[in-house]
DNA sequence: ACCTGAACACCGTTCAAGT
DNA sequence: ACCTGAACACCGTTCAAGT
C-alpha cells in the first residue's frame, strides 16, 4: 500500500484505533507514529501535542455518534428521541470501552458542557429537539442535566466491568480467604456478579423518562 | 521537625495531599519523594510502584469515609442510611475533586465491586445495613447497583465542573463566535451555566430512594 | 532494615536540518 | 510544506552500594 501524505484525520483515526486496541495509557507519540509508519515528531505537524490529540479523539468519537443509525431516523416523540440518544451512546461505550472513560474524565470545553454529551453540536441538537417536542427552556435544560448524569454513571459502570473482564490475570485479585471477614458479602457474591447490565440500563432509562415527564408536567 | 523513618502510611497520606494540591497527573515518584524529604527510590520500599500507590490512595480515601460523622451515627431507617452514605460520598468528592475521578476510573478489585462504593468493607456494610432494615438479598443487591450508578454520574459531573473552575485560563476556551452556529444553545447558555448542583443532587437522590422503595415493594 | 546513587529504557517536546 | 535526527529534560524502575 502506497504511503499517502499524513493528514490530521489519519492521526486522529489512528489514535482511536490504537486506543481501542491497546488502551489510552500505552498510547505514546512514538508508538502511534510507528503504527502510522512515521516518526513521532511528524505528528506534531497535525496536533499540538498528546493532550490535544486525546481531546481530538474524544471529540471525534462523540461527533461520529451523529452517524449512528439510531440518530439518522426521525423520532416520533421526545421519549423515542431520548431513547435513541441513550442507546446510541450505549453502543459507543460498548464499541470503545477504552475511550469512554476519556469522554468522562477529560475536562469539558465549558463548565456547562456535561459528559458524555459534551460537544456544542450535541447539546444544541438535544435542546432543540426537546423544544421542538414542546419543552420549555427550563424543562429542556433540566432534561439535559438529568440525562447526562444518568448516562455517565450507567455507562461508566458498564465499561468498568468490561475493562476488568479484559485483563483476566487481575480478574480474581481477591483471594478466597479475604471474603471471610465479610459474611454478608460472601453470601451475596453470586447475586452481585450476575450481569443484567442491559436490563439495568433499560430500567434506569425508563425511570429517567418518567422523571423527565414529571419535569415537563410539574 | 525531626524526620521520622518513613512509613507506608506517610507515603499514602503524602500522595493524597500531593494530588489534592497538584492533581494526579503531576504526581511523580521523584516529586512525591522530594515533598516527603526523601529520594524517589525510597518510596519503593513501601509501595510496589506508581500504579499500586494510586490504588492505595483510592482505597485510603474510600475507607476514611467510615469515619465521616454522617456514618458514625446510627440511622433510623433505610432511607436515612442511604441518604447518609450518599452525602458522605458527596462530601468526599467535594473535598478531593482531584481524587474522585481516580475512584471512578481505576479498575475495581472485582467486576462486581462498583465505584464509587468499591471496597469489600463498604459493600458488605451496605448490604448488611439494608438487610437489617428488612431488604431481601435481591432487593439489597439491586439497591446497591442503583445507588452506585446514581452516585458515580452525579458526583463525577460535580467535580468535572469544579475542575474547570480551577483552571481559569481554559474557562472560556469557547470563543464567542463559535456559538453563532448554534442559536438554540446560545439562547440557553445562561440557563445551562446556572449551578444548582446541590438541589440536583438532592432531587436525584429522592428519586433514587423512590426507586429503591419500588424495588422493595414490587 | 532502610535509604541513596548511578544507570537503563523509555517519555513528550524543541529545534535545526533535510527533501 | 512536510518529515527526520539529534538533543533536552524529564519519567518509572532496577540494582548494587552504603549506613
XYZ file of C-alpha atoms (C1' of nucleotides) in Angstrom:
474
model
C 0.000 0.000 0.000
C 1.494 3.266 -1.089
C 2.030 5.765 1.718
C -0.002 8.918 1.303
C 0.885 12.110 2.989
C -0.389 12.081 6.562
C -3.499 14.115 7.329
C -4.841 15.286 10.665
C -7.690 12.874 10.220
C -5.271 9.968 9.740
C -3.613 10.853 13.004
C -6.861 11.031 14.965
C -8.368 7.887 13.435
C -5.066 6.138 14.038
C -5.178 7.193 17.669
C -8.739 5.905 18.050
C -7.711 2.541 16.614
C -4.588 2.412 18.766
C -6.505 3.162 21.973
C -9.223 0.652 21.117
C -6.546 -1.987 20.823
C -4.002 -1.077 23.500
C -5.643 1.423 25.843
C -5.002 5.113 26.277
C -2.216 4.569 28.781
C 0.000 2.914 26.227
C -0.620 5.497 23.537
C 2.679 7.191 23.040
C 3.610 9.705 20.395
C 6.444 7.438 19.354
C 4.315 4.303 19.236
C 1.417 5.969 17.436
C 3.894 7.368 14.936
C 5.340 3.914 14.365
C 1.861 2.426 13.869
C 1.266 5.064 11.183
C 4.643 4.478 9.558
C 6.072 7.818 10.550
C 8.397 9.309 13.154
C 6.780 10.627 16.323
C 7.730 14.170 15.519
C 5.706 14.161 12.330
C 2.545 14.042 14.441
C 3.244 17.498 15.808
C 2.599 18.890 12.362
C -1.064 17.870 12.819
C -1.806 18.086 16.548
C -0.452 20.402 19.203
C 0.650 17.589 21.497
C -0.503 14.454 23.264
C -3.200 16.163 25.332
C -4.621 17.898 22.287
C -4.615 14.578 20.452
C -6.632 12.905 23.201
C -9.071 15.801 23.204
C -9.441 15.403 19.444
C -10.060 11.676 19.847
C -12.849 12.356 22.327
C -14.371 14.954 20.052
C -14.156 12.704 17.020
C -15.851 9.760 18.675
C -18.639 11.887 20.117
C -19.247 13.523 16.781
C -19.347 10.198 14.947
C -22.410 9.454 17.021
C -24.461 11.618 14.664
C -23.920 8.975 12.010
C -25.258 6.173 14.190
C -28.286 4.626 12.540
C -30.294 5.377 15.679
C -29.688 9.079 15.180
C -30.409 9.305 11.475
C -34.039 8.213 11.745
C -36.605 10.785 12.736
C -38.126 10.206 16.198
C -41.895 10.440 16.667
C -41.870 11.563 20.285
C -39.447 13.014 22.755
C -39.425 9.686 24.568
C -38.238 7.998 21.405
C -35.630 10.676 20.832
C -34.207 10.295 24.342
C -34.158 6.536 23.958
C -32.282 6.790 20.672
C -29.677 9.125 22.102
C -29.197 6.911 25.136
C -28.842 3.735 23.151
C -26.532 5.300 20.603
C -24.272 6.347 23.463
C -24.503 2.910 24.979
C -23.359 1.395 21.706
C -20.496 3.865 21.590
C -19.419 2.894 25.091
C -19.505 -0.805 24.240
C -17.664 -0.268 20.951
C -14.968 1.900 22.547
C -14.668 0.845 26.183
C -11.155 2.260 26.354
C -12.236 5.635 25.045
C -15.428 6.162 27.014
C -13.587 6.879 30.286
C -11.703 9.634 28.470
C -15.006 11.175 27.466
C -15.969 11.134 31.122
C -12.678 12.382 32.547
C -11.339 14.922 30.080
C -12.224 18.458 31.195
C -15.056 19.749 29.007
C -14.705 22.823 26.842
C -17.084 24.748 29.097
C -18.405 24.072 32.584
C -21.953 23.814 31.283
C -20.993 21.133 28.748
C -21.516 17.853 30.539
C -20.066 14.482 29.630
C -20.906 12.320 27.865
C -22.951 14.726 25.679
C -20.155 17.223 25.630
C -19.944 18.908 22.285
C -21.612 22.148 21.314
C -23.253 20.386 18.414
C -24.742 17.684 20.595
C -26.092 19.964 23.275
C -27.629 22.216 20.665
C -29.201 19.229 18.929
C -30.584 17.860 22.168
C -32.071 21.123 23.398
C -33.509 21.962 20.008
C -35.111 18.544 19.629
C -36.806 18.704 23.006
C -38.042 22.210 22.376
C -39.481 21.064 19.065
C -41.427 18.470 21.064
C -42.860 21.225 23.213
C -40.402 21.515 26.085
C -39.893 24.885 27.734
C -36.364 26.232 28.006
C -36.091 25.226 31.643
C -37.535 21.781 31.063
C -35.128 21.104 28.191
C -32.132 22.144 30.282
C -33.265 20.078 33.265
C -33.758 17.085 30.991
C -30.237 17.547 29.616
C -28.815 17.574 33.115
C -30.765 14.521 34.208
C -29.859 12.548 31.087
C -26.125 13.273 31.235
C -25.956 12.268 34.885
C -27.739 9.000 34.188
C -25.697 8.116 31.120
C -22.379 8.911 32.735
C -22.983 6.695 35.740
C -24.641 3.827 33.942
C -22.180 3.594 31.055
C -19.032 4.132 33.057
C -20.015 1.238 35.278
C -20.673 -0.849 32.229
C -17.267 -0.294 30.678
C -15.517 -0.628 34.039
C -16.886 -4.151 34.195
C -15.729 -4.811 30.632
C -12.284 -3.464 31.452
C -11.883 -5.969 34.246
C -13.039 -8.833 32.100
C -10.407 -7.885 29.552
C -7.493 -8.320 31.940
C -8.086 -11.841 33.246
C -4.941 -12.028 35.336
C -6.483 -9.469 37.660
C -9.983 -10.918 37.430
C -9.648 -12.725 40.731
C -7.328 -10.361 42.550
C -9.346 -11.128 45.653
C -8.072 -14.224 47.387
C -10.790 -16.552 48.559
C -9.857 -16.038 52.189
C -10.271 -12.275 52.220
C -14.037 -12.610 51.998
C -14.222 -14.495 55.307
C -14.253 -11.173 57.121
C -17.400 -10.207 55.272
C -20.008 -12.927 55.612
C -22.894 -10.903 54.197
C -20.888 -10.039 51.147
C -19.719 -13.610 50.771
C -23.283 -14.853 50.719
C -24.358 -12.286 48.146
C -21.303 -12.525 45.908
C -23.136 -14.673 43.394
C -26.004 -12.200 43.084
C -23.593 -9.287 42.792
C -21.687 -10.954 39.987
C -24.819 -11.562 37.881
C -24.705 -9.343 34.844
C -28.033 -7.793 33.943
C -26.489 -4.673 32.500
C -28.869 -4.284 29.565
C -31.935 -4.656 31.773
C -30.433 -2.356 34.385
C -29.815 0.230 31.689
C -33.305 -0.021 30.242
C -34.942 0.137 33.663
C -32.886 3.166 34.590
C -33.751 4.777 31.300
C -37.474 4.152 31.788
C -37.199 5.764 35.201
C -35.343 8.712 33.753
C -38.024 9.234 31.139
C -40.654 9.118 33.876
C -38.651 11.728 35.723
C -38.371 13.967 32.676
C -42.106 13.614 32.179
C -42.668 14.997 35.652
C -40.343 17.899 34.822
C -42.451 18.524 31.743
C -45.784 18.417 33.564
C -44.997 19.710 37.045
C 10.522 18.952 62.945
C 12.715 15.906 63.278
C 12.459 13.470 60.383
C 10.999 10.136 61.427
C 11.521 6.998 59.466
C 9.066 6.868 56.572
C 6.045 4.593 56.939
C 3.718 3.269 54.286
C 1.026 5.461 55.764
C 3.223 8.553 55.387
C 3.665 7.750 51.728
C -0.031 7.270 51.053
C -1.143 10.323 53.046
C 1.582 12.306 51.340
C 0.272 11.191 47.971
C -3.281 12.198 48.900
C -2.081 15.650 49.916
C 0.047 15.985 46.802
C -2.811 15.051 44.481
C -5.230 17.354 46.293
C -2.837 20.197 45.637
C -1.364 19.440 42.222
C -3.523 16.782 40.581
C -2.800 13.138 39.887
C -1.137 13.862 36.573
C 1.719 15.725 38.186
C 2.290 13.146 40.885
C 5.689 11.721 40.132
C 7.684 9.315 42.248
C 10.527 11.803 42.229
C 8.341 14.771 43.150
C 6.415 12.932 45.849
C 9.721 11.762 47.281
C 11.006 15.326 47.334
C 7.837 16.553 49.065
C 8.436 13.926 51.754
C 12.133 14.773 52.065
C 13.347 11.539 50.590
C 14.705 10.186 47.307
C 12.139 8.712 44.893
C 13.606 5.254 45.253
C 12.848 5.160 48.966
C 9.137 5.011 48.121
C 9.561 1.606 46.545
C 10.313 0.219 49.977
C 6.666 0.946 50.872
C 4.656 0.619 47.664
C 5.124 -1.632 44.663
C 5.135 1.238 42.165
C 3.194 4.241 40.968
C 0.072 2.300 39.979
C -0.016 0.494 43.304
C 0.386 3.838 45.062
C -2.600 5.309 43.239
C -4.662 2.225 44.068
C -3.688 2.659 47.717
C -4.691 6.313 47.609
C -8.123 5.390 46.287
C -8.533 2.701 48.912
C -7.429 5.004 51.708
C -9.813 7.787 50.809
C -12.764 5.416 50.425
C -12.013 3.768 53.736
C -11.723 7.107 55.541
C -15.375 7.569 54.693
C -16.277 5.287 57.584
C -15.026 7.997 59.921
C -17.261 10.652 58.397
C -19.612 12.000 61.043
C -22.554 11.059 58.824
C -21.518 7.411 59.018
C -20.849 7.170 62.732
C -24.399 7.974 63.781
C -26.949 5.192 63.750
C -29.640 5.616 61.050
C -33.302 5.097 61.984
C -34.475 3.933 58.555
C -33.014 2.645 55.357
C -33.884 5.936 53.717
C -31.777 7.772 56.275
C -28.931 5.297 55.827
C -28.915 5.726 52.051
C -29.024 9.499 52.455
C -26.074 9.430 54.844
C -23.980 7.283 52.546
C -24.795 9.481 49.567
C -23.991 12.716 51.348
C -20.800 11.362 52.873
C -19.646 10.449 49.378
C -20.669 13.843 48.104
C -18.549 15.493 50.765
C -15.650 13.258 49.820
C -15.972 14.249 46.173
C -16.042 17.951 47.065
C -13.102 17.593 49.454
C -10.997 15.627 46.972
C -12.096 16.655 43.487
C -8.779 15.512 42.061
C -9.044 12.074 43.620
C -12.683 11.271 42.903
C -12.084 10.646 39.188
C -9.460 8.085 40.174
C -12.073 6.299 42.265
C -14.261 6.215 39.194
C -11.624 5.189 36.687
C -9.282 2.815 38.471
C -10.242 -0.799 37.684
C -12.006 -2.278 40.718
C -10.662 -5.297 42.571
C -13.519 -7.429 41.291
C -16.054 -6.898 38.499
C -18.912 -6.897 40.992
C -17.322 -4.119 43.062
C -18.715 -0.915 41.624
C -17.293 2.574 42.004
C -17.621 4.701 43.978
C -18.566 2.173 46.724
C -15.745 -0.104 45.720
C -14.219 -1.736 48.747
C -15.189 -5.088 50.207
C -15.802 -3.417 53.531
C -18.195 -0.866 52.062
C -20.224 -3.270 50.014
C -20.545 -5.589 52.964
C -21.621 -2.712 55.186
C -24.181 -1.504 52.685
C -25.754 -4.882 52.010
C -25.805 -5.790 55.691
C -27.424 -2.498 56.654
C -30.206 -2.836 54.122
C -30.852 -6.426 55.091
C -31.104 -5.344 58.723
C -33.806 -2.941 57.587
C -35.718 -5.819 56.049
C -34.437 -5.957 52.467
C -34.282 -9.300 50.701
C -30.983 -10.380 49.185
C -32.106 -9.393 45.696
C -33.517 -6.066 46.808
C -30.302 -5.169 48.636
C -28.178 -6.003 45.598
C -30.465 -4.069 43.246
C -30.334 -1.091 45.594
C -26.532 -1.272 45.612
C -26.450 -1.225 41.827
C -28.891 1.657 41.553
C -27.091 3.737 44.173
C -23.621 3.296 42.690
C -24.837 4.251 39.237
C -26.508 7.390 40.569
C -23.569 8.479 42.716
C -20.996 7.911 40.012
C -22.809 10.023 37.460
C -23.933 12.791 39.767
C -20.626 13.249 41.589
C -18.365 12.917 38.585
C -20.288 15.708 36.906
C -19.981 17.794 40.016
C -16.204 17.504 40.240
C -15.809 17.925 36.486
C -17.397 21.351 36.884
C -15.096 22.137 39.807
C -12.082 21.034 37.794
C -12.905 23.514 35.075
C -13.414 26.341 37.524
C -9.963 25.625 38.949
C -8.177 26.225 35.665
C -9.482 29.655 34.679
C -7.315 30.012 31.591
C -9.386 27.284 29.979
C -12.663 28.513 31.453
C -13.656 30.294 28.300
C -11.987 28.089 25.718
C -15.020 28.675 23.571
C -14.680 31.820 21.552
C -17.800 33.934 21.482
C -18.211 33.456 17.765
C -18.302 29.685 17.802
C -21.754 29.717 19.336
C -23.236 31.518 16.347
C -23.657 28.184 14.611
C -25.877 27.019 17.445
C -28.643 29.525 18.091
C -30.661 27.312 20.426
C -27.631 26.652 22.544
C -26.697 30.300 22.524
C -30.090 31.258 23.857
C -29.977 28.669 26.624
C -26.365 29.175 27.617
C -27.309 31.205 30.673
C -29.692 28.547 31.942
C -27.109 25.820 31.317
C -24.483 27.665 33.284
C -26.682 28.058 36.373
C -25.321 25.895 39.132
C -27.990 24.110 41.145
C -25.775 21.150 41.911
C -26.922 20.606 45.485
C -30.594 20.705 44.538
C -29.944 18.498 41.536
C -28.206 16.005 43.782
C -30.955 16.013 46.384
C -33.695 15.681 43.773
C -31.886 12.812 42.133
C -31.385 11.178 45.494
C -35.078 11.499 46.366
C -35.900 9.881 43.069
C -33.437 7.103 43.706
C -34.967 6.411 47.099
C -38.388 6.276 45.479
C -36.990 3.813 43.004
C -35.474 1.649 45.723
C -38.824 1.712 47.531
C -40.459 0.242 44.461
C -37.791 -2.464 44.361
C -38.594 -3.215 47.990
C -42.373 -3.399 47.495
C -42.790 -4.661 43.944
C 16.233 -2.600 57.637
C 16.013 1.338 55.195
C 17.800 4.820 52.063
C 20.908 6.526 48.147
C 23.323 6.991 43.510
C 24.036 5.600 39.257
C 22.117 3.543 35.434
C 18.576 1.871 31.851
C 14.941 2.226 28.834
C 11.659 4.970 27.923
C 8.735 9.544 27.675
C 6.956 14.490 25.425
C 8.635 18.132 23.089
C 12.155 21.569 20.733
C 14.695 22.819 17.004
C 17.667 22.839 13.202
C 18.284 20.312 9.238
C 16.949 17.802 5.262
C 13.841 16.950 0.914
C 5.196 22.007 3.111
C 6.179 18.113 5.431
C 9.215 14.851 7.657
C 13.623 13.404 10.193
C 17.572 13.171 13.632
C 19.655 14.678 17.360
C 19.074 16.636 21.665
C 16.922 18.097 26.298
C 14.652 17.497 30.417
C 12.119 14.548 32.382
C 9.839 9.764 33.633
C 9.352 4.723 36.286
C 12.028 1.239 37.814
C 16.355 -1.927 38.760
C 20.172 -2.878 41.266
C 24.295 -2.631 43.747
C 26.112 0.011 47.284
C 26.110 2.485 51.516
C 24.705 3.165 56.693
